[in-house]
């Protein structure tokens, strides 16, 4: 399971739609939000690597771009991470520049209320692209689903990944992520076991992006999620 990236045919217009969503949602906010979204849009436009699906820009460079101090840059990045608009892929430590991924699911979530301000055609297009929406209704018996409680630390990296997913998507975590069982992290394959083949297929079709982002943020890059069914 690899993260879905905006690099397929037609992705160019989708990138413009994402930037429109950010900019218009900012313009409908407070003066501080207007400035913040303008900075984020300028950073994405100028420096986002869509092929790798992240930006890796030093704080001095961002400060020059925005005509602010590095202290302001640090505060702005923290605000976006705290609001889940950005996911930290690699922390900037010991002189190494940090890398951040745009959380497309969160962009759709925070901007939805302003789509109609752009136009009905734009709103319909965004609705059709929304990665959090399923094109079909699936009825699943969750009578035995686990309660939405913090995952226990089982000594594996999955504890941190599961906790991250719970914080970002509590409903999805309770129904889909919490029951997963860690199997191994070897040879670039991050293997998890699900309770049935149906769950494996559903996760692969609907949640591959959010799961990959969580693993990359908590465990590191270079891993491919492999889901297997418990027997």
mmCIF file of N, CA and C in Angstrom, residues 18-139:
data_model
loop_
_atom_site.group_PDB
_atom_site.id
_atom_site.type_symbol
_atom_site.label_atom_id
_atom_site.label_comp_id
_atom_site.label_asym_id
_atom_site.label_seq_id
_atom_site.Cartn_x
_atom_site.Cartn_y
_atom_site.Cartn_z
ATOM 1 N N UNK A 18 -6.651 22.061 -4.640
ATOM 2 C CA UNK A 18 -6.196 22.003 -3.257
ATOM 3 C C UNK A 18 -5.709 23.378 -2.801
ATOM 4 N N UNK A 19 -4.941 24.052 -3.645
ATOM 5 C CA UNK A 19 -4.460 25.392 -3.307
ATOM 6 C C UNK A 19 -5.631 26.367 -3.178
ATOM 7 N N UNK A 20 -6.630 26.213 -4.038
ATOM 8 C CA UNK A 20 -7.819 27.055 -3.940
ATOM 9 C C UNK A 20 -8.532 26.826 -2.616
ATOM 10 N N UNK A 21 -8.651 25.566 -2.220
ATOM 11 C CA UNK A 21 -9.316 25.244 -0.960
ATOM 12 C C UNK A 21 -8.608 25.906 0.218
ATOM 13 N N UNK A 22 -7.281 25.833 0.236
ATOM 14 C CA UNK A 22 -6.520 26.441 1.322
ATOM 15 C C UNK A 22 -6.652 27.953 1.326
ATOM 16 N N UNK A 23 -6.495 28.571 0.155
ATOM 17 C CA UNK A 23 -6.506 30.021 0.091
ATOM 18 C C UNK A 23 -7.880 30.597 0.427
ATOM 19 N N UNK A 24 -8.946 29.993 -0.111
ATOM 20 C CA UNK A 24 -10.288 30.522 0.137
ATOM 21 C C UNK A 24 -10.704 30.299 1.590
ATOM 22 N N UNK A 25 -10.358 29.147 2.161
ATOM 23 C CA UNK A 25 -10.688 28.921 3.575
ATOM 24 C C UNK A 25 -9.958 29.923 4.454
ATOM 25 N N UNK A 26 -8.726 30.272 4.075
ATOM 26 C CA UNK A 26 -7.990 31.295 4.816
ATOM 27 C C UNK A 26 -8.627 32.658 4.695
ATOM 28 N N UNK A 27 -9.047 33.019 3.488
ATOM 29 C CA UNK A 27 -9.667 34.322 3.257
ATOM 30 C C UNK A 27 -10.977 34.480 4.019
ATOM 31 N N UNK A 28 -11.630 33.376 4.321
ATOM 32 C CA UNK A 28 -12.877 33.425 5.082
ATOM 33 C C UNK A 28 -12.619 33.395 6.590
ATOM 34 N N UNK A 29 -11.368 33.373 6.984
ATOM 35 C CA UNK A 29 -11.034 33.326 8.395
ATOM 36 C C UNK A 29 -10.605 34.677 8.936
ATOM 37 N N UNK A 30 -9.973 34.646 10.086
ATOM 38 C CA UNK A 30 -9.489 35.864 10.731
ATOM 39 C C UNK A 30 -8.285 36.409 9.970
ATOM 40 N N UNK A 31 -7.876 37.660 10.259
ATOM 41 C CA UNK A 31 -6.671 38.200 9.617
ATOM 42 C C UNK A 31 -5.444 37.309 9.819
ATOM 43 N N UNK A 32 -5.326 36.724 11.004
ATOM 44 C CA UNK A 32 -4.193 35.829 11.270
ATOM 45 C C UNK A 32 -4.273 34.588 10.384
ATOM 46 N N UNK A 33 -5.479 34.054 10.203
ATOM 47 C CA UNK A 33 -5.651 32.880 9.348
ATOM 48 C C UNK A 33 -5.384 33.215 7.882
ATOM 49 N N UNK A 34 -5.748 34.414 7.471
ATOM 50 C CA UNK A 34 -5.491 34.839 6.097
ATOM 51 C C UNK A 34 -3.992 34.865 5.817
ATOM 52 N N UNK A 35 -3.228 35.415 6.750
ATOM 53 C CA UNK A 35 -1.777 35.470 6.584
ATOM 54 C C UNK A 35 -1.184 34.067 6.604
ATOM 55 N N UNK A 36 -1.651 33.245 7.534
ATOM 56 C CA UNK A 36 -1.122 31.888 7.682
ATOM 57 C C UNK A 36 -1.333 31.068 6.422
ATOM 58 N N UNK A 37 -2.544 31.109 5.848
ATOM 59 C CA UNK A 37 -2.828 30.332 4.647
ATOM 60 C C UNK A 37 -2.092 30.889 3.429
ATOM 61 N N UNK A 38 -1.879 32.207 3.399
ATOM 62 C CA UNK A 38 -1.093 32.793 2.312
ATOM 63 C C UNK A 38 0.340 32.267 2.362
ATOM 64 N N UNK A 39 0.888 32.166 3.548
ATOM 65 C CA UNK A 39 2.244 31.630 3.703
ATOM 66 C C UNK A 39 2.304 30.167 3.288
ATOM 67 N N UNK A 40 1.311 29.388 3.711
ATOM 68 C CA UNK A 40 1.305 27.971 3.370
ATOM 69 C C UNK A 40 1.168 27.780 1.858
ATOM 70 N N UNK A 41 0.283 28.538 1.233
ATOM 71 C CA UNK A 41 0.092 28.413 -0.218
ATOM 72 C C UNK A 41 1.350 28.807 -0.979
ATOM 73 N N UNK A 42 2.038 29.840 -0.522
ATOM 74 C CA UNK A 42 3.275 30.250 -1.196
ATOM 75 C C UNK A 42 4.346 29.179 -1.058
ATOM 76 N N UNK A 43 4.404 28.548 0.112
ATOM 77 C CA UNK A 43 5.380 27.495 0.341
ATOM 78 C C UNK A 43 5.090 26.283 -0.534
ATOM 79 N N UNK A 44 3.825 25.888 -0.625
ATOM 80 C CA UNK A 44 3.441 24.745 -1.452
ATOM 81 C C UNK A 44 3.715 25.040 -2.923
ATOM 82 N N UNK A 45 3.325 26.233 -3.364
ATOM 83 C CA UNK A 45 3.499 26.596 -4.772
ATOM 84 C C UNK A 45 4.967 26.608 -5.168
ATOM 85 N N UNK A 46 5.803 27.147 -4.291
ATOM 86 C CA UNK A 46 7.215 27.324 -4.633
ATOM 87 C C UNK A 46 8.074 26.099 -4.362
ATOM 88 N N UNK A 47 7.763 25.342 -3.314
ATOM 89 C CA UNK A 47 8.743 24.361 -2.852
ATOM 90 C C UNK A 47 8.207 22.956 -2.610
ATOM 91 N N UNK A 48 6.925 22.709 -2.841
ATOM 92 C CA UNK A 48 6.414 21.370 -2.564
ATOM 93 C C UNK A 48 6.840 20.400 -3.664
ATOM 94 N N UNK A 49 7.388 19.258 -3.252
ATOM 95 C CA UNK A 49 7.790 18.219 -4.188
ATOM 96 C C UNK A 49 6.646 17.219 -4.296
ATOM 97 N N UNK A 50 5.831 17.346 -5.347
ATOM 98 C CA UNK A 50 4.643 16.502 -5.473
ATOM 99 C C UNK A 50 5.013 15.051 -5.756
ATOM 100 N N UNK A 51 6.149 14.812 -6.382
ATOM 101 C CA UNK A 51 6.556 13.445 -6.669
ATOM 102 C C UNK A 51 6.897 12.705 -5.386
ATOM 103 N N UNK A 52 7.638 13.362 -4.491
ATOM 104 C CA UNK A 52 7.983 12.764 -3.203
ATOM 105 C C UNK A 52 6.901 13.002 -2.165
ATOM 106 N N UNK A 53 5.971 13.914 -2.480
ATOM 107 C CA UNK A 53 4.848 14.246 -1.610
ATOM 108 C C UNK A 53 5.291 14.818 -0.268
ATOM 109 N N UNK A 54 6.215 15.754 -0.319
ATOM 110 C CA UNK A 54 6.578 16.512 0.870
ATOM 111 C C UNK A 54 7.416 17.723 0.474
ATOM 112 N N UNK A 55 7.595 18.652 1.418
ATOM 113 C CA UNK A 55 8.547 19.733 1.186
ATOM 114 C C UNK A 55 9.637 19.644 2.238
ATOM 115 N N UNK A 56 10.806 20.024 1.845
ATOM 116 C CA UNK A 56 11.978 19.965 2.726
ATOM 117 C C UNK A 56 12.730 21.282 2.538
ATOM 118 N N UNK A 57 12.379 22.275 3.333
ATOM 119 C CA UNK A 57 12.895 23.627 3.173
ATOM 120 C C UNK A 57 13.424 24.126 4.510
ATOM 121 N N UNK A 58 14.598 24.703 4.499
ATOM 122 C CA UNK A 58 15.187 25.230 5.720
ATOM 123 C C UNK A 58 14.432 26.445 6.239
ATOM 124 N N UNK A 59 14.471 26.634 7.535
ATOM 125 C CA UNK A 59 13.765 27.764 8.136
ATOM 126 C C UNK A 59 14.291 29.115 7.655
ATOM 127 N N UNK A 60 15.612 29.289 7.446
ATOM 128 C CA UNK A 60 16.084 30.573 6.909
ATOM 129 C C UNK A 60 15.499 30.883 5.533
ATOM 130 N N UNK A 61 15.363 29.835 4.699
ATOM 131 C CA UNK A 61 14.792 30.043 3.367
ATOM 132 C C UNK A 61 13.330 30.441 3.451
ATOM 133 N N UNK A 62 12.583 29.791 4.338
ATOM 134 C CA UNK A 62 11.186 30.168 4.511
ATOM 135 C C UNK A 62 11.067 31.581 5.054
ATOM 136 N N UNK A 63 11.947 31.939 5.961
ATOM 137 C CA UNK A 63 11.912 33.290 6.531
ATOM 138 C C UNK A 63 12.137 34.344 5.450
ATOM 139 N N UNK A 64 13.068 34.079 4.530
ATOM 140 C CA UNK A 64 13.310 35.016 3.431
ATOM 141 C C UNK A 64 12.100 35.106 2.510
ATOM 142 N N UNK A 65 11.500 33.952 2.229
ATOM 143 C CA UNK A 65 10.353 33.919 1.338
ATOM 144 C C UNK A 65 9.188 34.738 1.895
ATOM 145 N N UNK A 66 8.936 34.577 3.191
ATOM 146 C CA UNK A 66 7.796 35.240 3.817
ATOM 147 C C UNK A 66 8.123 36.629 4.363
ATOM 148 N N UNK A 67 9.414 36.997 4.342
ATOM 149 C CA UNK A 67 9.869 38.280 4.875
ATOM 150 C C UNK A 67 9.536 38.392 6.369
ATOM 151 N N UNK A 68 9.896 37.325 7.098
ATOM 152 C CA UNK A 68 9.657 37.267 8.542
ATOM 153 C C UNK A 68 10.913 36.729 9.223
ATOM 154 N N UNK A 69 10.851 36.602 10.537
ATOM 155 C CA UNK A 69 11.963 36.030 11.293
ATOM 156 C C UNK A 69 11.822 34.511 11.348
ATOM 157 N N UNK A 70 12.920 33.829 11.676
ATOM 158 C CA UNK A 70 12.868 32.365 11.809
ATOM 159 C C UNK A 70 11.976 31.955 12.970
ATOM 160 N N UNK A 71 11.866 32.809 13.961
ATOM 161 C CA UNK A 71 10.969 32.516 15.081
ATOM 162 C C UNK A 71 9.527 32.414 14.595
ATOM 163 N N UNK A 72 9.144 33.310 13.682
ATOM 164 C CA UNK A 72 7.804 33.255 13.102
ATOM 165 C C UNK A 72 7.619 31.978 12.293
ATOM 166 N N UNK A 73 8.653 31.568 11.576
ATOM 167 C CA UNK A 73 8.589 30.328 10.795
ATOM 168 C C UNK A 73 8.323 29.141 11.714
ATOM 169 N N UNK A 74 9.075 29.050 12.799
ATOM 170 C CA UNK A 74 8.899 27.943 13.744
ATOM 171 C C UNK A 74 7.470 27.925 14.292
ATOM 172 N N UNK A 75 6.962 29.102 14.635
ATOM 173 C CA UNK A 75 5.609 29.189 15.182
ATOM 174 C C UNK A 75 4.569 28.771 14.149
ATOM 175 N N UNK A 76 4.776 29.166 12.889
ATOM 176 C CA UNK A 76 3.827 28.837 11.830
ATOM 177 C C UNK A 76 3.825 27.337 11.544
ATOM 178 N N UNK A 77 4.993 26.736 11.441
ATOM 179 C CA UNK A 77 5.077 25.295 11.193
ATOM 180 C C UNK A 77 4.410 24.519 12.323
ATOM 181 N N UNK A 78 4.666 24.935 13.561
ATOM 182 C CA UNK A 78 4.050 24.264 14.713
ATOM 183 C C UNK A 78 2.533 24.374 14.653
ATOM 184 N N UNK A 79 2.018 25.529 14.259
ATOM 185 C CA UNK A 79 0.577 25.721 14.165
ATOM 186 C C UNK A 79 -0.024 24.744 13.149
ATOM 187 N N UNK A 80 0.634 24.598 12.012
ATOM 188 C CA UNK A 80 0.103 23.708 10.974
ATOM 189 C C UNK A 80 0.168 22.254 11.391
ATOM 190 N N UNK A 81 1.251 21.876 12.067
ATOM 191 C CA UNK A 81 1.372 20.485 12.540
ATOM 192 C C UNK A 81 0.325 20.206 13.611
ATOM 193 N N UNK A 82 0.153 21.154 14.544
ATOM 194 C CA UNK A 82 -0.841 20.973 15.606
ATOM 195 C C UNK A 82 -2.257 20.881 15.032
ATOM 196 N N UNK A 83 -2.507 21.612 13.946
ATOM 197 C CA UNK A 83 -3.822 21.590 13.318
ATOM 198 C C UNK A 83 -3.960 20.437 12.329
ATOM 199 N N UNK A 84 -2.894 19.631 12.181
ATOM 200 C CA UNK A 84 -2.871 18.441 11.326
ATOM 201 C C UNK A 84 -2.901 18.765 9.846
ATOM 202 N N UNK A 85 -2.672 20.022 9.455
ATOM 203 C CA UNK A 85 -2.558 20.345 8.039
ATOM 204 C C UNK A 85 -1.269 19.780 7.464
ATOM 205 N N UNK A 86 -0.252 19.693 8.310
ATOM 206 C CA UNK A 86 1.018 19.092 7.908
ATOM 207 C C UNK A 86 1.308 17.887 8.772
ATOM 208 N N UNK A 87 1.945 16.892 8.183
ATOM 209 C CA UNK A 87 2.417 15.719 8.902
ATOM 210 C C UNK A 87 3.932 15.716 8.829
ATOM 211 N N UNK A 88 4.575 15.642 9.962
ATOM 212 C CA UNK A 88 6.040 15.630 9.998
ATOM 213 C C UNK A 88 6.540 14.264 9.534
ATOM 214 N N UNK A 89 7.181 14.253 8.390
ATOM 215 C CA UNK A 89 7.727 13.014 7.841
ATOM 216 C C UNK A 89 9.106 12.735 8.431
ATOM 217 N N UNK A 90 9.881 13.797 8.612
ATOM 218 C CA UNK A 90 11.218 13.655 9.187
ATOM 219 C C UNK A 90 11.523 14.900 9.998
ATOM 220 N N UNK A 91 11.883 14.717 11.242
ATOM 221 C CA UNK A 91 12.163 15.852 12.109
ATOM 222 C C UNK A 91 13.494 16.505 11.739
ATOM 223 N N UNK A 92 13.528 17.819 11.885
ATOM 224 C CA UNK A 92 14.767 18.547 11.630
ATOM 225 C C UNK A 92 15.617 18.604 12.885
ATOM 226 N N UNK A 93 16.645 17.795 12.962
ATOM 227 C CA UNK A 93 17.521 17.748 14.133
ATOM 228 C C UNK A 93 18.980 17.696 13.688
ATOM 229 N N UNK A 94 19.860 18.247 14.511
ATOM 230 C CA UNK A 94 21.311 18.204 14.276
ATOM 231 C C UNK A 94 21.674 18.715 12.881
ATOM 232 N N UNK A 95 21.096 19.827 12.518
ATOM 233 C CA UNK A 95 21.428 20.443 11.246
ATOM 234 C C UNK A 95 20.699 19.864 10.055
ATOM 235 N N UNK A 96 19.898 18.839 10.267
ATOM 236 C CA UNK A 96 19.146 18.225 9.177
ATOM 237 C C UNK A 96 17.818 18.942 9.017
ATOM 238 N N UNK A 97 17.468 19.271 7.782
ATOM 239 C CA UNK A 97 16.222 19.983 7.506
ATOM 240 C C UNK A 97 15.039 19.036 7.627
ATOM 241 N N UNK A 98 14.002 19.477 8.291
ATOM 242 C CA UNK A 98 12.810 18.658 8.451
ATOM 243 C C UNK A 98 12.016 18.541 7.158
ATOM 244 N N UNK A 99 11.223 17.483 7.057
ATOM 245 C CA UNK A 99 10.381 17.259 5.882
ATOM 246 C C UNK A 99 8.932 17.126 6.345
ATOM 247 N N UNK A 100 8.026 17.744 5.590
ATOM 248 C CA UNK A 100 6.617 17.769 5.975
ATOM 249 C C UNK A 100 5.725 17.429 4.788
ATOM 250 N N UNK A 101 4.685 16.654 5.064
ATOM 251 C CA UNK A 101 3.726 16.272 4.033
ATOM 252 C C UNK A 101 2.404 16.993 4.279
ATOM 253 N N UNK A 102 1.787 17.440 3.190
ATOM 254 C CA UNK A 102 0.478 18.066 3.279
ATOM 255 C C UNK A 102 -0.576 16.987 3.536
ATOM 256 N N UNK A 103 -1.382 17.183 4.567
ATOM 257 C CA UNK A 103 -2.423 16.231 4.930
ATOM 258 C C UNK A 103 -3.687 16.553 4.125
ATOM 259 N N UNK A 104 -3.842 15.895 2.981
ATOM 260 C CA UNK A 104 -4.941 16.194 2.069
ATOM 261 C C UNK A 104 -6.298 15.973 2.740
ATOM 262 N N UNK A 105 -6.419 14.936 3.543
ATOM 263 C CA UNK A 105 -7.674 14.695 4.240
ATOM 264 C C UNK A 105 -8.064 15.881 5.108
ATOM 265 N N UNK A 106 -7.078 16.451 5.798
ATOM 266 C CA UNK A 106 -7.351 17.592 6.673
ATOM 267 C C UNK A 106 -7.688 18.842 5.860
ATOM 268 N N UNK A 107 -7.049 19.007 4.715
ATOM 269 C CA UNK A 107 -7.352 20.145 3.844
ATOM 270 C C UNK A 107 -8.820 20.112 3.444
ATOM 271 N N UNK A 108 -9.300 18.949 3.048
ATOM 272 C CA UNK A 108 -10.709 18.816 2.673
ATOM 273 C C UNK A 108 -11.612 19.108 3.868
ATOM 274 N N UNK A 109 -11.188 18.638 5.028
ATOM 275 C CA UNK A 109 -12.008 18.798 6.227
ATOM 276 C C UNK A 109 -12.172 20.270 6.617
ATOM 277 N N UNK A 110 -11.078 21.025 6.631
ATOM 278 C CA UNK A 110 -11.131 22.408 7.106
ATOM 279 C C UNK A 110 -11.693 23.371 6.065
ATOM 280 N N UNK A 111 -11.662 22.972 4.798
ATOM 281 C CA UNK A 111 -12.086 23.900 3.747
ATOM 282 C C UNK A 111 -13.500 23.651 3.233
ATOM 283 N N UNK A 112 -14.106 22.543 3.616
ATOM 284 C CA UNK A 112 -15.389 22.138 3.050
ATOM 285 C C UNK A 112 -16.443 23.251 3.127
ATOM 286 N N UNK A 113 -16.487 23.969 4.226
ATOM 287 C CA UNK A 113 -17.527 24.992 4.420
ATOM 288 C C UNK A 113 -17.426 26.138 3.418
ATOM 289 N N UNK A 114 -16.264 26.306 2.788
ATOM 290 C CA UNK A 114 -16.078 27.438 1.868
ATOM 291 C C UNK A 114 -16.084 27.035 0.397
ATOM 292 N N UNK A 115 -16.279 25.759 0.076
ATOM 293 C CA UNK A 115 -16.256 25.326 -1.319
ATOM 294 C C UNK A 115 -17.312 26.041 -2.144
ATOM 295 N N UNK A 116 -18.494 26.205 -1.571
ATOM 296 C CA UNK A 116 -19.588 26.821 -2.331
ATOM 297 C C UNK A 116 -19.291 28.273 -2.661
ATOM 298 N N UNK A 117 -18.407 28.919 -1.910
ATOM 299 C CA UNK A 117 -18.061 30.309 -2.189
ATOM 300 C C UNK A 117 -17.301 30.431 -3.512
ATOM 301 N N UNK A 118 -16.639 29.368 -3.914
ATOM 302 C CA UNK A 118 -15.914 29.367 -5.190
ATOM 303 C C UNK A 118 -16.889 29.150 -6.341
ATOM 304 N N UNK A 119 -17.852 28.259 -6.144
ATOM 305 C CA UNK A 119 -18.826 27.965 -7.187
ATOM 306 C C UNK A 119 -19.376 26.567 -7.029
ATOM 307 N N UNK A 120 -20.562 26.337 -7.551
ATOM 308 C CA UNK A 120 -21.175 25.010 -7.408
ATOM 309 C C UNK A 120 -20.381 23.944 -8.147
ATOM 310 N N UNK A 121 -19.782 24.308 -9.290
ATOM 311 C CA UNK A 121 -18.998 23.324 -10.035
ATOM 312 C C UNK A 121 -17.775 22.901 -9.240
ATOM 313 N N UNK A 122 -17.157 23.860 -8.564
ATOM 314 C CA UNK A 122 -15.981 23.555 -7.738
ATOM 315 C C UNK A 122 -16.385 22.670 -6.561
ATOM 316 N N UNK A 123 -17.491 23.018 -5.911
ATOM 317 C CA UNK A 123 -17.945 22.235 -4.759
ATOM 318 C C UNK A 123 -18.237 20.797 -5.163
ATOM 319 N N UNK A 124 -18.894 20.606 -6.312
ATOM 320 C CA UNK A 124 -19.198 19.253 -6.783
ATOM 321 C C UNK A 124 -17.918 18.491 -7.109
ATOM 322 N N UNK A 125 -16.958 19.192 -7.699
ATOM 323 C CA UNK A 125 -15.692 18.535 -8.045
ATOM 324 C C UNK A 125 -14.944 18.115 -6.788
ATOM 325 N N UNK A 126 -14.929 18.977 -5.781
ATOM 326 C CA UNK A 126 -14.245 18.643 -4.533
ATOM 327 C C UNK A 126 -14.934 17.482 -3.824
ATOM 328 N N UNK A 127 -16.256 17.471 -3.844
ATOM 329 C CA UNK A 127 -16.994 16.366 -3.225
ATOM 330 C C UNK A 127 -16.609 15.044 -3.880
ATOM 331 N N UNK A 128 -16.449 15.055 -5.188
ATOM 332 C CA UNK A 128 -16.118 13.822 -5.904
ATOM 333 C C UNK A 128 -14.692 13.364 -5.644
ATOM 334 N N UNK A 129 -13.820 14.304 -5.249
ATOM 335 C CA UNK A 129 -12.421 13.961 -4.999
ATOM 336 C C UNK A 129 -12.132 13.668 -3.542
ATOM 337 N N UNK A 130 -13.066 13.968 -2.661
ATOM 338 C CA UNK A 130 -12.820 13.868 -1.227
ATOM 339 C C UNK A 130 -12.354 12.466 -0.858
ATOM 340 N N UNK A 131 -11.089 12.312 -0.403
ATOM 341 C CA UNK A 131 -10.570 10.972 -0.089
ATOM 342 C C UNK A 131 -11.200 10.348 1.137
ATOM 343 N N UNK A 132 -11.897 11.151 1.932
ATOM 344 C CA UNK A 132 -12.513 10.598 3.142
ATOM 345 C C UNK A 132 -13.875 9.998 2.870
ATOM 346 N N UNK A 133 -14.403 10.219 1.652
ATOM 347 C CA UNK A 133 -15.724 9.714 1.327
ATOM 348 C C UNK A 133 -15.617 8.427 0.527
ATOM 349 N N UNK A 134 -16.468 7.506 0.798
ATOM 350 C CA UNK A 134 -16.519 6.250 0.050
ATOM 351 C C UNK A 134 -17.580 6.347 -1.021
ATOM 352 N N UNK A 135 -17.287 5.768 -2.187
ATOM 353 C CA UNK A 135 -18.248 5.802 -3.279
ATOM 354 C C UNK A 135 -19.382 4.805 -3.087
ATOM 355 N N UNK A 136 -19.261 3.942 -2.120
ATOM 356 C CA UNK A 136 -20.314 2.967 -1.877
ATOM 357 C C UNK A 136 -20.550 2.837 -0.393
ATOM 358 N N UNK A 137 -21.762 2.432 -0.034
ATOM 359 C CA UNK A 137 -22.111 2.245 1.367
ATOM 360 C C UNK A 137 -21.811 0.805 1.750
ATOM 361 N N UNK A 138 -21.059 0.644 2.811
ATOM 362 C CA UNK A 138 -20.699 -0.696 3.261
ATOM 363 C C UNK A 138 -21.243 -0.901 4.663
ATOM 364 N N UNK A 139 -22.013 -1.929 4.848
ATOM 365 C CA UNK A 139 -22.553 -2.235 6.168
ATOM 366 C C UNK A 139 -21.685 -3.287 6.825
#
